[in-house]
PDB file of C-alpha atoms in Angstrom:
ATOM      1  CA  MET W   1     102.073  92.597 117.363  1.00  0.00           C
ATOM      2  CA  ASN W   2      99.700  89.858 118.353  1.00  0.00           C
ATOM      3  CA  PRO W   3      98.937  87.726 115.277  1.00  0.00           C
ATOM      4  CA  LEU W   4      95.623  86.674 116.800  1.00  0.00           C
ATOM      5  CA  ASN W   5      94.391  90.239 117.189  1.00  0.00           C
ATOM      6  CA  PRO W   6      95.297  92.486 114.250  1.00  0.00           C
ATOM      7  CA  LEU W   7      93.547  95.456 115.878  1.00  0.00           C
ATOM      8  CA  HIS W   8      96.640  95.989 118.020  1.00  0.00           C
ATOM      9  CA  ASP W   9      98.831  96.487 114.967  1.00  0.00           C
ATOM     10  CA  PRO W  10     100.445  99.970 115.192  1.00  0.00           C
ATOM     11  CA  PHE W  11      99.144 100.939 111.751  1.00  0.00           C
ATOM     12  CA  VAL W  12      95.566 100.012 112.699  1.00  0.00           C
ATOM     13  CA  VAL W  13      95.830 101.880 116.002  1.00  0.00           C
ATOM     14  CA  TYR W  14      97.138 104.977 114.195  1.00  0.00           C
ATOM     15  CA  LEU W  15      94.443 104.748 111.520  1.00  0.00           C
ATOM     16  CA  ARG W  16      91.694 104.432 114.145  1.00  0.00           C
ATOM     17  CA  ALA W  17      93.050 107.471 115.993  1.00  0.00           C
ATOM     18  CA  MET W  18      93.154 109.544 112.794  1.00  0.00           C
ATOM     19  CA  VAL W  19      89.594 108.569 111.852  1.00  0.00           C
ATOM     20  CA  ALA W  20      88.365 109.333 115.372  1.00  0.00           C
ATOM     21  CA  ALA W  21      90.040 112.756 115.271  1.00  0.00           C
ATOM     22  CA  ARG W  22      88.489 113.517 111.879  1.00  0.00           C
ATOM     23  CA  ILE W  23      85.022 112.494 113.101  1.00  0.00           C
ATOM     24  CA  ALA W  24      85.453 114.669 116.183  1.00  0.00           C
ATOM     25  CA  ARG W  25      86.356 117.658 114.003  1.00  0.00           C
ATOM     26  CA  LEU W  26      83.359 117.046 111.746  1.00  0.00           C
ATOM     27  CA  ARG W  27      81.039 116.931 114.739  1.00  0.00           C
ATOM     28  CA  ALA W  28      82.428 120.132 116.239  1.00  0.00           C
ATOM     29  CA  GLU W  29      80.021 123.068 116.132  1.00  0.00           C
ATOM     30  CA  GLU W  30      82.515 125.589 114.759  1.00  0.00           C
ATOM     31  CA  ASP W  31      83.498 123.269 111.932  1.00  0.00           C
ATOM     32  CA  ARG W  32      80.008 123.016 110.439  1.00  0.00           C
ATOM     33  CA  SER W  33      80.137 126.395 108.706  1.00  0.00           C
ATOM     34  CA  ARG W  34      83.349 125.622 106.812  1.00  0.00           C
ATOM     35  CA  GLY W  35      83.427 124.252 103.295  1.00  0.00           C
ATOM     36  CA  ALA W  36      80.692 123.293 100.907  1.00  0.00           C
ATOM     37  CA  SER W  37      77.530 121.551 101.986  1.00  0.00           C
ATOM     38  CA  ALA W  38      76.519 118.146 100.664  1.00  0.00           C
ATOM     39  CA  ILE W  39      74.084 119.694  98.197  1.00  0.00           C
ATOM     40  CA  GLU W  40      76.774 122.002  96.846  1.00  0.00           C
ATOM     41  CA  TRP W  41      79.107 119.026  96.395  1.00  0.00           C
ATOM     42  CA  ALA W  42      76.346 117.097  94.629  1.00  0.00           C
ATOM     43  CA  ILE W  43      75.767 120.007  92.220  1.00  0.00           C
ATOM     44  CA  ILE W  44      79.487 120.398  91.545  1.00  0.00           C
ATOM     45  CA  THR W  45      79.821 116.660  90.949  1.00  0.00           C
ATOM     46  CA  ALA W  46      76.832 116.619  88.593  1.00  0.00           C
ATOM     47  CA  ILE W  47      78.242 119.514  86.566  1.00  0.00           C
ATOM     48  CA  LEU W  48      81.651 117.844  86.291  1.00  0.00           C
ATOM     49  CA  ALA W  49      80.064 114.516  85.307  1.00  0.00           C
ATOM     50  CA  LEU W  50      77.966 116.227  82.636  1.00  0.00           C
ATOM     51  CA  LEU W  51      81.061 117.984  81.320  1.00  0.00           C
ATOM     52  CA  ALA W  52      83.010 114.710  81.185  1.00  0.00           C
ATOM     53  CA  ILE W  53      80.163 112.914  79.389  1.00  0.00           C
ATOM     54  CA  THR W  54      79.855 115.742  76.859  1.00  0.00           C
ATOM     55  CA  ILE W  55      83.588 115.755  76.137  1.00  0.00           C
ATOM     56  CA  GLY W  56      83.570 111.961  75.835  1.00  0.00           C
ATOM     57  CA  ALA W  57      80.672 112.072  73.361  1.00  0.00           C
ATOM     58  CA  ILE W  58      82.417 114.719  71.234  1.00  0.00           C
ATOM     59  CA  ILE W  59      85.645 112.719  71.146  1.00  0.00           C
ATOM     60  CA  THR W  60      83.773 109.500  70.302  1.00  0.00           C
ATOM     61  CA  LYS W  61      81.903 111.203  67.456  1.00  0.00           C
ATOM     62  CA  LYS W  62      85.072 112.686  65.984  1.00  0.00           C
ATOM     63  CA  VAL W  63      86.934 109.358  66.168  1.00  0.00           C
ATOM     64  CA  THR W  64      83.980 107.477  64.647  1.00  0.00           C
ATOM     65  CA  ASP W  65      83.673 109.998  61.810  1.00  0.00           C
ATOM     66  CA  LYS W  66      87.394 109.744  61.018  1.00  0.00           C
ATOM     67  CA  ALA W  67      87.274 105.947  61.202  1.00  0.00           C
ATOM     68  CA  ASN W  68      84.342 105.820  58.780  1.00  0.00           C
ATOM     69  CA  ASN W  69      86.233 107.997  56.303  1.00  0.00           C
ATOM     70  CA  ILE W  70      89.224 105.623  56.077  1.00  0.00           C
ATOM     71  CA  ASN W  71      89.429 104.059  52.631  1.00  0.00           C
ATOM     72  CA  THR W  72      89.907 100.302  53.039  1.00  0.00           C
ATOM     73  CA  GLY W  73      89.256  99.388  49.416  1.00  0.00           C
TER      74      GLY W  73
END
């Protein structure tokens, strides 16, 4: 390994090769029909985020209600 040029580090060379292979697969014509499109992923992500926010709000309300009912007197 050359300390002056970290791009020749074996890990970096391997990582660059893996990224290049992944990009090549993504650009391949036959690969475009597989999986969900970006819009589908955005919709799925939005639904999951909404679900997480709703669950968080329910939990926060229940904890706040219980905390307000604690007798400190």
